[in-house]
mmCIF file of C-alpha atoms in Angstrom:
data_model
loop_
_atom_site.group_PDB
_atom_site.id
_atom_site.type_symbol
_atom_site.label_atom_id
_atom_site.label_comp_id
_atom_site.label_asym_id
_atom_site.label_seq_id
_atom_site.Cartn_x
_atom_site.Cartn_y
_atom_site.Cartn_z
ATOM 1 C CA MET A 5 20.655 -23.392 20.039
ATOM 2 C CA LYS A 6 22.157 -20.116 21.228
ATOM 3 C CA PHE A 7 19.980 -17.008 21.398
ATOM 4 C CA GLY A 8 21.588 -13.570 21.642
ATOM 5 C CA ILE A 9 19.797 -10.553 23.091
ATOM 6 C CA ILE A 10 21.385 -7.714 21.159
ATOM 7 C CA GLN A 11 22.077 -4.187 22.326
ATOM 8 C CA GLU A 12 19.711 -1.600 20.809
ATOM 9 C CA ARG A 13 21.786 0.691 18.614
ATOM 10 C CA LYS A 14 19.182 2.801 16.823
ATOM 11 C CA ASN A 15 18.750 6.472 17.721
ATOM 12 C CA PRO A 16 16.843 7.750 19.596
ATOM 13 C CA PRO A 17 17.725 5.007 22.106
ATOM 14 C CA ASP A 18 15.060 2.391 22.849
ATOM 15 C CA ARG A 19 15.173 0.905 26.351
ATOM 16 C CA ARG A 20 12.894 -2.041 25.575
ATOM 17 C CA VAL A 21 14.047 -5.636 25.194
ATOM 18 C CA VAL A 22 12.303 -8.757 23.911
ATOM 19 C CA LEU A 23 13.325 -11.043 26.790
ATOM 20 C CA SER A 24 13.527 -9.867 30.403
ATOM 21 C CA PRO A 25 15.775 -11.705 32.874
ATOM 22 C CA GLU A 26 12.748 -13.680 34.061
ATOM 23 C CA ALA A 27 11.799 -14.619 30.492
ATOM 24 C CA CYS A 28 15.362 -15.774 29.789
ATOM 25 C CA VAL A 29 15.261 -18.042 32.841
ATOM 26 C CA GLN A 30 11.930 -19.484 31.675
ATOM 27 C CA VAL A 31 13.351 -20.291 28.248
ATOM 28 C CA GLN A 32 16.474 -21.996 29.609
ATOM 29 C CA ASN A 33 14.483 -23.982 32.168
ATOM 30 C CA LYS A 34 11.906 -25.169 29.658
ATOM 31 C CA PHE A 35 14.252 -25.907 26.762
ATOM 32 C CA LYS A 36 17.450 -27.551 27.960
ATOM 33 C CA GLU A 37 19.029 -27.116 24.511
ATOM 34 C CA ALA A 38 18.556 -23.328 24.729
ATOM 35 C CA LYS A 39 21.371 -21.050 25.819
ATOM 36 C CA ILE A 40 20.938 -17.266 26.062
ATOM 37 C CA ILE A 41 23.706 -14.662 25.931
ATOM 38 C CA VAL A 42 22.854 -11.015 26.608
ATOM 39 C CA GLU A 43 24.967 -8.334 24.957
ATOM 40 C CA PRO A 44 25.912 -5.647 27.519
ATOM 41 C CA SER A 45 23.877 -2.435 27.339
ATOM 42 C CA SER A 46 23.892 0.780 29.356
ATOM 43 C CA ILE A 47 20.424 1.871 28.193
ATOM 44 C CA ARG A 48 18.355 -1.314 28.486
ATOM 45 C CA VAL A 49 15.537 -1.057 31.056
ATOM 46 C CA PHE A 50 16.825 -4.243 32.728
ATOM 47 C CA LYS A 51 20.403 -3.757 33.891
ATOM 48 C CA ASP A 52 23.158 -6.177 32.958
ATOM 49 C CA GLU A 53 23.402 -7.042 36.664
ATOM 50 C CA GLU A 54 19.749 -8.160 36.695
ATOM 51 C CA TYR A 55 20.530 -10.719 33.989
ATOM 52 C CA SER A 56 23.715 -11.864 35.717
ATOM 53 C CA ALA A 57 21.892 -12.221 39.039
ATOM 54 C CA SER A 58 19.382 -14.490 37.278
ATOM 55 C CA GLY A 59 22.183 -16.731 36.045
ATOM 56 C CA ILE A 60 22.071 -15.439 32.454
ATOM 57 C CA THR A 61 25.380 -14.898 30.652
ATOM 58 C CA VAL A 62 26.150 -11.262 29.823
ATOM 59 C CA ALA A 63 28.910 -11.020 27.215
ATOM 60 C CA SER A 64 29.859 -9.348 23.931
ATOM 61 C CA ARG A 65 29.718 -12.649 22.047
ATOM 62 C CA MET A 66 26.876 -12.221 19.594
ATOM 63 C CA GLU A 67 28.910 -13.865 16.852
ATOM 64 C CA ASP A 68 28.680 -17.108 18.876
ATOM 65 C CA CYS A 69 24.863 -17.100 18.723
ATOM 66 C CA ASP A 70 22.554 -18.686 16.161
ATOM 67 C CA VAL A 71 19.559 -16.368 16.629
ATOM 68 C CA LEU A 72 19.882 -12.664 17.424
ATOM 69 C CA ILE A 73 16.886 -10.913 18.954
ATOM 70 C CA GLY A 74 16.254 -7.170 19.126
ATOM 71 C CA VAL A 75 13.442 -4.630 19.026
ATOM 72 C CA LYS A 76 14.286 -1.820 16.578
ATOM 73 C CA GLU A 77 16.157 -1.900 13.267
ATOM 74 C CA VAL A 78 19.792 -2.952 13.513
ATOM 75 C CA PRO A 79 22.181 -0.467 11.858
ATOM 76 C CA MET A 80 23.506 -2.001 8.642
ATOM 77 C CA GLU A 81 27.144 -1.886 9.750
ATOM 78 C CA SER A 82 26.258 -3.825 12.923
ATOM 79 C CA LEU A 83 24.573 -6.743 11.154
ATOM 80 C CA ILE A 84 26.535 -9.991 11.562
ATOM 81 C CA PRO A 85 26.478 -12.059 8.342
ATOM 82 C CA ASN A 86 24.866 -15.508 8.146
ATOM 83 C CA LYS A 87 22.734 -15.090 11.290
ATOM 84 C CA LYS A 88 19.044 -15.365 12.042
ATOM 85 C CA TYR A 89 17.647 -12.016 13.247
ATOM 86 C CA PHE A 90 14.387 -10.960 14.893
ATOM 87 C CA PHE A 91 13.469 -7.261 15.023
ATOM 88 C CA PHE A 92 11.007 -4.751 13.581
ATOM 89 C CA SER A 93 12.541 -4.115 10.152
ATOM 90 C CA HIS A 94 9.886 -1.653 8.923
ATOM 91 C CA THR A 95 10.230 -2.935 5.374
ATOM 92 C CA ILE A 96 7.076 -5.009 4.799
ATOM 93 C CA LYS A 97 5.166 -1.927 3.588
ATOM 94 C CA LYS A 98 8.053 -0.955 1.296
ATOM 95 C CA GLN A 99 9.185 1.886 3.535
ATOM 96 C CA PRO A 100 11.716 3.796 1.394
ATOM 97 C CA TYR A 101 13.956 4.731 4.342
ATOM 98 C CA ASN A 102 14.753 1.053 5.034
ATOM 99 C CA ARG A 103 15.276 -0.214 1.499
ATOM 100 C CA GLU A 104 19.055 -0.310 1.995
ATOM 101 C CA LEU A 105 18.610 -2.223 5.242
ATOM 102 C CA LEU A 106 16.727 -5.010 3.458
ATOM 103 C CA ARG A 107 19.284 -5.042 0.639
ATOM 104 C CA THR A 108 22.105 -5.326 3.169
ATOM 105 C CA MET A 109 20.398 -8.243 4.937
ATOM 106 C CA LEU A 110 20.138 -10.061 1.622
ATOM 107 C CA GLN A 111 23.792 -9.317 0.795
ATOM 108 C CA LYS A 112 24.911 -10.573 4.211
ATOM 109 C CA ASN A 113 22.847 -13.760 3.877
ATOM 110 C CA ILE A 114 20.784 -12.916 6.952
ATOM 111 C CA GLU A 115 17.653 -14.903 7.723
ATOM 112 C CA MET A 116 15.269 -12.124 8.761
ATOM 113 C CA TYR A 117 12.169 -12.633 10.921
ATOM 114 C CA ASP A 118 10.046 -9.553 11.445
ATOM 115 C CA HIS A 119 8.112 -9.241 14.722
ATOM 116 C CA GLU A 120 5.316 -7.551 12.808
ATOM 117 C CA VAL A 121 4.513 -10.696 10.838
ATOM 118 C CA ILE A 122 4.759 -13.290 13.600
ATOM 119 C CA THR A 123 1.291 -14.816 13.392
ATOM 120 C CA ASN A 124 -0.725 -17.856 14.402
ATOM 121 C CA THR A 125 -2.392 -20.270 11.982
ATOM 122 C CA LYS A 126 -5.283 -17.805 11.595
ATOM 123 C CA GLU A 127 -2.782 -15.139 10.437
ATOM 124 C CA GLN A 128 -3.378 -13.093 13.605
ATOM 125 C CA ARG A 129 -0.392 -11.296 15.151
ATOM 126 C CA VAL A 130 0.755 -12.902 18.385
ATOM 127 C CA VAL A 131 3.556 -10.598 19.559
ATOM 128 C CA ALA A 132 3.029 -6.845 19.656
ATOM 129 C CA PHE A 133 3.480 -3.731 21.755
ATOM 130 C CA GLY A 134 0.038 -2.358 20.823
ATOM 131 C CA ARG A 135 -1.546 -2.707 24.252
ATOM 132 C CA TYR A 136 1.180 -0.546 25.775
ATOM 133 C CA ALA A 137 0.802 2.061 23.025
ATOM 134 C CA GLY A 138 -2.864 2.303 24.025
ATOM 135 C CA ILE A 139 -2.059 2.520 27.737
ATOM 136 C CA VAL A 140 0.529 5.278 27.331
ATOM 137 C CA GLY A 141 -1.427 7.014 24.564
ATOM 138 C CA ALA A 142 -4.507 7.416 26.750
ATOM 139 C CA TYR A 143 -2.374 8.732 29.621
ATOM 140 C CA ASN A 144 -0.590 11.192 27.315
ATOM 141 C CA GLY A 145 -3.940 12.312 25.931
ATOM 142 C CA PHE A 146 -5.188 13.253 29.395
ATOM 143 C CA ARG A 147 -1.871 14.975 30.044
ATOM 144 C CA ALA A 148 -2.374 17.000 26.834
ATOM 145 C CA TYR A 149 -5.924 17.901 27.936
ATOM 146 C CA GLY A 150 -4.643 19.188 31.279
ATOM 147 C CA LEU A 151 -1.902 21.221 29.586
ATOM 148 C CA LYS A 152 -4.203 22.756 26.969
ATOM 149 C CA TYR A 153 -6.722 24.018 29.509
ATOM 150 C CA ASN A 154 -4.305 24.574 32.432
ATOM 151 C CA ALA A 155 -6.681 22.250 34.290
ATOM 152 C CA PHE A 156 -4.170 19.906 35.922
ATOM 153 C CA GLU A 157 -0.579 18.710 35.553
ATOM 154 C CA LEU A 158 0.529 15.141 35.043
ATOM 155 C CA PRO A 159 4.171 13.979 35.033
ATOM 156 C CA LYS A 160 5.537 12.542 31.811
ATOM 157 C CA ALA A 161 4.857 8.836 31.431
ATOM 158 C CA GLU A 162 8.542 8.131 30.794
ATOM 159 C CA ASN A 163 9.290 9.316 34.342
ATOM 160 C CA LEU A 164 6.838 6.880 35.937
ATOM 161 C CA LYS A 165 7.515 3.275 36.834
ATOM 162 C CA ASP A 166 4.682 1.238 35.354
ATOM 163 C CA GLN A 167 1.019 1.160 34.346
ATOM 164 C CA GLU A 168 -0.106 1.166 37.964
ATOM 165 C CA ASP A 169 1.876 4.358 38.538
ATOM 166 C CA LEU A 170 0.199 5.977 35.505
ATOM 167 C CA ILE A 171 -3.234 4.980 36.797
ATOM 168 C CA ASN A 172 -2.530 6.363 40.268
ATOM 169 C CA HIS A 173 -1.729 9.770 38.776
ATOM 170 C CA LEU A 174 -4.785 9.730 36.515
ATOM 171 C CA ARG A 175 -7.061 8.990 39.440
ATOM 172 C CA LYS A 176 -5.967 12.230 41.113
ATOM 173 C CA ILE A 177 -7.143 14.532 38.324
ATOM 174 C CA LYS A 178 -10.549 16.212 38.187
ATOM 175 C CA LEU A 179 -12.217 16.155 34.782
ATOM 176 C CA PRO A 180 -15.185 18.250 33.680
ATOM 177 C CA ASN A 181 -18.212 16.482 32.191
ATOM 178 C CA ILE A 182 -16.540 15.906 28.825
ATOM 179 C CA LYS A 183 -17.320 13.269 26.210
ATOM 180 C CA ILE A 184 -14.398 11.017 25.231
ATOM 181 C CA MET A 185 -14.455 9.002 22.000
ATOM 182 C CA LEU A 186 -12.249 5.927 21.606
ATOM 183 C CA THR A 187 -11.934 4.204 18.219
ATOM 184 C CA GLY A 188 -10.630 0.657 17.970
ATOM 185 C CA LYS A 189 -11.238 -2.572 19.838
ATOM 186 C CA GLY A 190 -7.942 -4.318 19.165
ATOM 187 C CA ARG A 191 -4.808 -4.312 21.315
ATOM 188 C CA VAL A 192 -4.344 -0.544 21.103
ATOM 189 C CA GLY A 193 -7.974 0.410 21.678
ATOM 190 C CA ASN A 194 -8.381 -2.006 24.543
ATOM 191 C CA GLY A 195 -5.121 -0.812 26.119
ATOM 192 C CA ALA A 196 -6.593 2.703 26.182
ATOM 193 C CA LYS A 197 -9.873 1.294 27.525
ATOM 194 C CA GLU A 198 -7.992 -0.226 30.471
ATOM 195 C CA MET A 199 -6.961 3.281 31.500
ATOM 196 C CA LEU A 200 -10.433 4.800 31.108
ATOM 197 C CA ASP A 201 -11.948 1.996 33.156
ATOM 198 C CA ALA A 202 -9.245 2.296 35.807
ATOM 199 C CA MET A 203 -10.216 5.975 36.156
ATOM 200 C CA HIS A 204 -13.841 4.845 36.698
ATOM 201 C CA ILE A 205 -15.061 6.896 33.734
ATOM 202 C CA THR A 206 -18.564 5.765 32.793
ATOM 203 C CA LYS A 207 -18.894 3.935 29.479
ATOM 204 C CA VAL A 208 -21.984 4.737 27.399
ATOM 205 C CA ASN A 209 -23.366 3.346 24.139
ATOM 206 C CA VAL A 210 -23.462 5.161 20.793
ATOM 207 C CA LYS A 211 -27.045 6.378 21.106
ATOM 208 C CA GLU A 212 -26.508 7.725 24.623
ATOM 209 C CA TYR A 213 -23.213 9.325 23.619
ATOM 210 C CA ILE A 214 -24.733 11.225 20.707
ATOM 211 C CA GLN A 215 -28.088 12.175 22.236
ATOM 212 C CA ASP A 216 -27.672 12.573 25.991
ATOM 213 C CA ASP A 217 -26.041 15.130 28.239
ATOM 214 C CA PHE A 218 -24.169 14.007 31.340
ATOM 215 C CA LEU A 219 -23.084 15.526 34.639
ATOM 216 C CA GLU A 220 -19.843 13.508 34.600
ATOM 217 C CA PRO A 221 -17.156 12.575 32.050
ATOM 218 C CA VAL A 222 -18.177 9.617 29.865
ATOM 219 C CA TYR A 223 -16.586 7.606 27.067
ATOM 220 C CA CYS A 224 -17.768 5.538 24.127
ATOM 221 C CA GLN A 225 -15.664 2.867 22.406
ATOM 222 C CA ILE A 226 -16.495 2.047 18.797
ATOM 223 C CA ASP A 227 -14.984 -0.054 16.010
ATOM 224 C CA ALA A 228 -14.985 0.096 12.211
ATOM 225 C CA SER A 229 -18.625 -0.932 11.737
ATOM 226 C CA GLU A 230 -19.744 2.029 13.846
ATOM 227 C CA TYR A 231 -17.658 4.763 12.248
ATOM 228 C CA ASN A 232 -18.096 3.617 8.629
ATOM 229 C CA LYS A 233 -21.154 2.853 6.505
ATOM 230 C CA ARG A 234 -21.614 1.367 3.046
ATOM 231 C CA LYS A 235 -21.911 3.867 0.219
ATOM 232 C CA ASP A 236 -24.835 1.932 -1.314
ATOM 233 C CA GLY A 237 -26.882 2.134 1.884
ATOM 234 C CA GLU A 238 -26.801 -1.633 2.432
ATOM 235 C CA ARG A 239 -26.132 -2.952 5.908
ATOM 236 C CA GLY A 240 -22.400 -3.392 6.357
ATOM 237 C CA SER A 241 -20.324 -5.509 8.726
ATOM 238 C CA LYS A 242 -16.841 -5.400 10.162
ATOM 239 C CA SER A 243 -15.690 -8.350 8.020
ATOM 240 C CA ASP A 244 -17.195 -6.807 4.875
ATOM 241 C CA PHE A 245 -15.487 -3.492 5.664
ATOM 242 C CA PHE A 246 -12.050 -5.113 5.990
ATOM 243 C CA ALA A 247 -12.616 -7.077 2.772
ATOM 244 C CA ASN A 248 -14.035 -4.132 0.774
ATOM 245 C CA PRO A 249 -12.960 -0.850 2.411
ATOM 246 C CA GLU A 250 -13.462 1.114 -0.817
ATOM 247 C CA GLU A 251 -17.212 0.373 -0.622
ATOM 248 C CA TYR A 252 -17.496 2.423 2.580
ATOM 249 C CA LYS A 253 -17.617 6.070 3.607
ATOM 250 C CA THR A 254 -17.090 7.605 7.018
ATOM 251 C CA ASN A 255 -19.911 7.840 9.511
ATOM 252 C CA PHE A 256 -17.682 9.453 12.133
ATOM 253 C CA THR A 257 -18.779 13.070 11.723
ATOM 254 C CA ARG A 258 -21.873 12.361 13.845
ATOM 255 C CA PHE A 259 -19.417 11.932 16.738
ATOM 256 C CA THR A 260 -17.290 15.010 16.015
ATOM 257 C CA LYS A 261 -20.264 17.243 16.884
ATOM 258 C CA VAL A 262 -20.378 16.013 20.487
ATOM 259 C CA THR A 263 -16.819 14.856 21.282
ATOM 260 C CA ASP A 264 -14.396 16.910 23.396
ATOM 261 C CA PHE A 265 -11.463 14.504 23.558
ATOM 262 C CA TYR A 266 -10.717 11.823 20.937
ATOM 263 C CA ILE A 267 -8.399 8.808 21.354
ATOM 264 C CA ALA A 268 -7.565 7.154 18.010
ATOM 265 C CA GLY A 269 -6.648 3.519 18.627
ATOM 266 C CA HIS A 270 -7.955 1.912 15.450
ATOM 267 C CA PHE A 271 -6.155 0.081 12.656
ATOM 268 C CA TYR A 272 -6.209 1.935 9.339
ATOM 269 C CA GLY A 273 -5.959 -0.140 6.166
ATOM 270 C CA ASP A 274 -5.270 0.821 2.561
ATOM 271 C CA GLY A 275 -8.372 2.036 0.760
ATOM 272 C CA ALA A 276 -10.339 2.740 3.929
ATOM 273 C CA PRO A 277 -12.101 6.119 4.228
ATOM 274 C CA TYR A 278 -10.717 8.843 6.480
ATOM 275 C CA LEU A 279 -12.546 9.260 9.785
ATOM 276 C CA PHE A 280 -12.573 13.012 9.328
ATOM 277 C CA THR A 281 -10.935 15.276 6.774
ATOM 278 C CA ARG A 282 -9.395 18.723 7.055
ATOM 279 C CA GLU A 283 -12.619 20.115 5.616
ATOM 280 C CA ASP A 284 -14.622 18.330 8.311
ATOM 281 C CA ALA A 285 -12.412 19.930 10.974
ATOM 282 C CA LYS A 286 -13.251 23.401 9.585
ATOM 283 C CA HIS A 287 -16.993 22.923 10.186
ATOM 284 C CA PRO A 288 -18.505 25.093 12.945
ATOM 285 C CA ASP A 289 -20.058 21.938 14.471
ATOM 286 C CA PHE A 290 -16.659 20.244 14.863
ATOM 287 C CA LYS A 291 -16.178 20.115 18.635
ATOM 288 C CA ILE A 292 -13.023 18.008 19.240
ATOM 289 C CA LYS A 293 -10.317 20.019 20.987
ATOM 290 C CA VAL A 294 -7.861 17.315 22.080
ATOM 291 C CA VAL A 295 -6.711 14.343 19.974
ATOM 292 C CA ALA A 296 -4.549 11.488 21.229
ATOM 293 C CA ASP A 297 -3.660 9.762 17.955
ATOM 294 C CA VAL A 298 -2.120 6.495 19.104
ATOM 295 C CA SER A 299 -2.364 5.000 15.601
ATOM 296 C CA CYS A 300 -0.421 7.981 14.238
ATOM 297 C CA ASP A 301 -0.989 7.750 10.469
ATOM 298 C CA ILE A 302 0.452 10.984 9.081
ATOM 299 C CA ASP A 303 -1.832 12.953 6.714
ATOM 300 C CA GLY A 304 -4.218 10.055 7.093
ATOM 301 C CA PRO A 305 -7.615 9.203 8.559
ATOM 302 C CA VAL A 306 -7.306 11.636 11.478
ATOM 303 C CA ALA A 307 -6.762 14.876 9.592
ATOM 304 C CA THR A 308 -5.359 16.828 12.544
ATOM 305 C CA THR A 309 -2.289 14.545 12.649
ATOM 306 C CA ILE A 310 0.044 16.417 10.327
ATOM 307 C CA ARG A 311 3.271 15.036 11.806
ATOM 308 C CA PRO A 312 4.407 12.627 14.507
ATOM 309 C CA SER A 313 5.374 14.196 17.819
ATOM 310 C CA THR A 314 8.134 13.076 20.151
ATOM 311 C CA ILE A 315 8.422 11.836 23.715
ATOM 312 C CA ALA A 316 10.430 14.997 24.456
ATOM 313 C CA ASP A 317 7.822 17.307 22.893
ATOM 314 C CA PRO A 318 4.590 15.289 22.674
ATOM 315 C CA VAL A 319 1.884 17.893 21.956
ATOM 316 C CA TYR A 320 1.398 20.369 19.124
ATOM 317 C CA GLY A 321 -1.493 22.536 17.996
ATOM 318 C CA TYR A 322 -3.447 22.268 14.736
ATOM 319 C CA ASP A 323 -5.371 25.265 13.415
ATOM 320 C CA PRO A 324 -8.262 23.781 11.417
ATOM 321 C CA GLN A 325 -8.848 26.965 9.410
ATOM 322 C CA THR A 326 -5.279 27.465 8.166
ATOM 323 C CA GLU A 327 -4.381 23.725 8.361
ATOM 324 C CA LYS A 328 -1.116 24.814 9.956
ATOM 325 C CA GLU A 329 0.637 24.053 13.218
ATOM 326 C CA ILE A 330 0.186 26.603 16.023
ATOM 327 C CA ASP A 331 0.597 26.766 19.809
ATOM 328 C CA PHE A 332 -1.661 24.050 21.218
ATOM 329 C CA LYS A 333 -2.840 26.393 23.996
ATOM 330 C CA ASP A 334 -4.241 28.835 21.436
ATOM 331 C CA ALA A 335 -8.060 28.967 21.646
ATOM 332 C CA LYS A 336 -8.268 28.107 17.910
ATOM 333 C CA ALA A 337 -6.008 25.078 18.240
ATOM 334 C CA ILE A 338 -6.839 21.414 18.440
ATOM 335 C CA ALA A 339 -4.187 19.895 20.719
ATOM 336 C CA VAL A 340 -2.633 16.835 19.075
ATOM 337 C CA MET A 341 -0.612 14.133 20.842
ATOM 338 C CA ALA A 342 0.848 11.879 18.147
ATOM 339 C CA VAL A 343 3.934 10.223 19.618
ATOM 340 C CA ASP A 344 4.775 7.301 17.314
ATOM 341 C CA ASN A 345 6.834 5.215 19.767
ATOM 342 C CA LEU A 346 4.605 5.277 22.836
ATOM 343 C CA PRO A 347 5.574 1.863 24.309
ATOM 344 C CA CYS A 348 9.111 3.236 24.793
ATOM 345 C CA GLU A 349 7.689 5.336 27.646
ATOM 346 C CA LEU A 350 6.708 2.219 29.584
ATOM 347 C CA PRO A 351 9.716 0.018 28.755
ATOM 348 C CA ARG A 352 9.574 -2.418 31.672
ATOM 349 C CA ASP A 353 5.878 -3.280 31.335
ATOM 350 C CA ALA A 354 6.082 -3.328 27.538
ATOM 351 C CA SER A 355 9.118 -5.643 27.574
ATOM 352 C CA ASN A 356 7.487 -8.018 30.035
ATOM 353 C CA GLY A 357 4.282 -8.260 28.009
ATOM 354 C CA PHE A 358 6.032 -8.669 24.662
ATOM 355 C CA GLY A 359 8.427 -11.256 26.113
ATOM 356 C CA GLU A 360 5.627 -13.394 27.545
ATOM 357 C CA ALA A 361 4.102 -13.675 24.072
ATOM 358 C CA PHE A 362 7.488 -14.334 22.431
ATOM 359 C CA VAL A 363 8.291 -17.144 24.882
ATOM 360 C CA LYS A 364 4.856 -18.663 24.369
ATOM 361 C CA HIS A 365 4.575 -18.456 20.577
ATOM 362 C CA VAL A 366 8.043 -18.144 19.044
ATOM 363 C CA ILE A 367 10.693 -19.913 21.112
ATOM 364 C CA PRO A 368 8.926 -23.322 21.018
ATOM 365 C CA ALA A 369 8.965 -23.238 17.200
ATOM 366 C CA PHE A 370 12.754 -23.692 17.278
ATOM 367 C CA PHE A 371 12.361 -26.950 19.191
ATOM 368 C CA ASN A 372 9.232 -28.515 17.632
ATOM 369 C CA ASP A 373 10.223 -28.304 13.948
ATOM 370 C CA ASP A 374 8.034 -25.215 13.595
ATOM 371 C CA LYS A 375 4.967 -27.425 13.592
ATOM 372 C CA HIS A 376 2.572 -24.452 13.588
ATOM 373 C CA GLY A 377 4.444 -22.549 10.852
ATOM 374 C CA VAL A 378 5.240 -19.552 13.059
ATOM 375 C CA LEU A 379 8.806 -19.225 11.755
ATOM 376 C CA HIS A 380 7.799 -20.020 8.190
ATOM 377 C CA ARG A 381 5.262 -17.186 8.068
ATOM 378 C CA ALA A 382 7.615 -14.624 9.640
ATOM 379 C CA ARG A 383 10.747 -15.532 7.612
ATOM 380 C CA MET A 384 11.322 -12.745 5.099
ATOM 381 C CA THR A 385 14.736 -13.701 3.735
ATOM 382 C CA GLN A 386 16.689 -16.938 3.383
ATOM 383 C CA ASN A 387 19.814 -17.947 1.443
ATOM 384 C CA GLY A 388 20.309 -14.384 0.241
ATOM 385 C CA LYS A 389 16.834 -14.144 -1.327
ATOM 386 C CA LEU A 390 13.359 -13.048 -0.367
ATOM 387 C CA THR A 391 11.163 -15.968 0.636
ATOM 388 C CA GLU A 392 8.136 -16.699 -1.555
ATOM 389 C CA ARG A 393 5.765 -15.106 0.947
ATOM 390 C CA TYR A 394 7.662 -11.800 0.725
ATOM 391 C CA SER A 395 8.596 -11.919 -2.959
ATOM 392 C CA TYR A 396 6.273 -8.932 -3.502
ATOM 393 C CA LEU A 397 9.158 -6.834 -2.109
ATOM 394 C CA GLN A 398 11.508 -7.702 -5.003
ATOM 395 C CA ASP A 399 10.825 -4.547 -7.061
ATOM 396 C CA TYR A 400 11.216 -2.497 -3.873
ATOM 397 C CA VAL A 401 14.614 -4.128 -3.241
ATOM 398 C CA ASP A 402 15.603 -3.550 -6.876
ATOM 399 C CA GLY A 403 14.650 0.136 -6.668
ATOM 400 C CA LYS A 404 11.913 -0.202 -9.291
ATOM 401 C CA GLU A 405 9.254 1.145 -6.927
#
C-alpha cells in the first residue's frame, strides 16, 4: 500500500500537510506494508530535506501511489484518474463553487474521502483543524483589540513559530478590565480557551459575568444551551437544541449588553437562531466593540461578519447603523476579525495535531479491513458514482440544485 503526500496546489498557498516527517516514520514503522512517497514542495512547512533526513522518499511519483493525501482541494487538471484521494473537497454542503470538482472526480473514477466526514462509530469527527483555528483566532482577536484602541501591538501569528510563541506574546500585553465572551465548547471554543487560560485571565460563570463588575479582565465560556432558549418557555437542553433548532430563539442579547470583546467559536447548524442580528447591533445597549469570529459564517448568526477577512488583511470595521464596512479604528466601528483559514497561520502545530489523529484513526483502517467503518463513512465516490451515503448530492452534481 503506497501513500502519496501531494503538493498543495490551491491558491492562496497552504503550507499545511497531513503527515509530518515524524508521522510518516510512525506509519512505516507500525505498518510494514505501508510505503510513503512525498511529492516535492517549496511551500510546505516541513522541507523536503526534513522528510529525506527521516528516511522518507521524496519524489514526483504520485502516479505510483494507491492513496493520495492532501489538505485543500486539488485543482481538477491535477487529479490523477483511478486513485483514492483524501482532502477537504468542500462539496458535502453542495457548495456551488466546487460542483465541477465533484463532477470531475466522478468522471476520473476517483475514490474520494473527505477529511470533514472522517468519523468514529458515534459519527463524531476524529480529524480536524478546529483546535488550531480557536488558538489562532483568539490570538488574532487580541491583536485586533490592540490595533483598534492603539493599546498594544502584537506581531502577526503567521510570523510566529508555534502556539507557545503566540502565548508568550499575549502574556506581555496589558488589558483593561474588559469582559470577554467565548461561545462554543468544541474543538474551536476549547482551542480559544487554551489561550485565555494561558494568559491567566479569570474565568467567571454566567451570573457573575452579567451582574458583577471586575477590576481585571474576565471571560465566560458558554455553549448552545446558554445562548438559546425554547420559544415555548419549556426547559431546553443541548441535545434538544441540536435535534430541534427551529424550536429555539436566541438568549444571547443579555450578554451583548456587558461584553467588550466576543470570540465566536461555536458550531452553527441549519435552522438555528442567530446569536444577534443587525437590528440587535443597532441597539444603544449593544456594547461589543471587537469580534473574533472564528466560525466565520457570512451573513449568519454573528451579524457583524459581513465577509471573510484574509491573513494579509485580517480586520475590518462594521458600522452597525449603516450596516456597511468602515475603518475599524473609527469610534462607531465594531472591529471584526473573520479570517476563514486560521490554522494556516500555525502550519507546523496544525499539521502535527491533524497528523496524529490521522495516523491513529485513518491509516489503520487500510490494514484491518476497515473494521470500524472509518473509510466506509468517509467514502463519497466509488466506481464513478456517489456512494449511497452521499447520494443526496446527485441533484447537485446534475446541476438541478
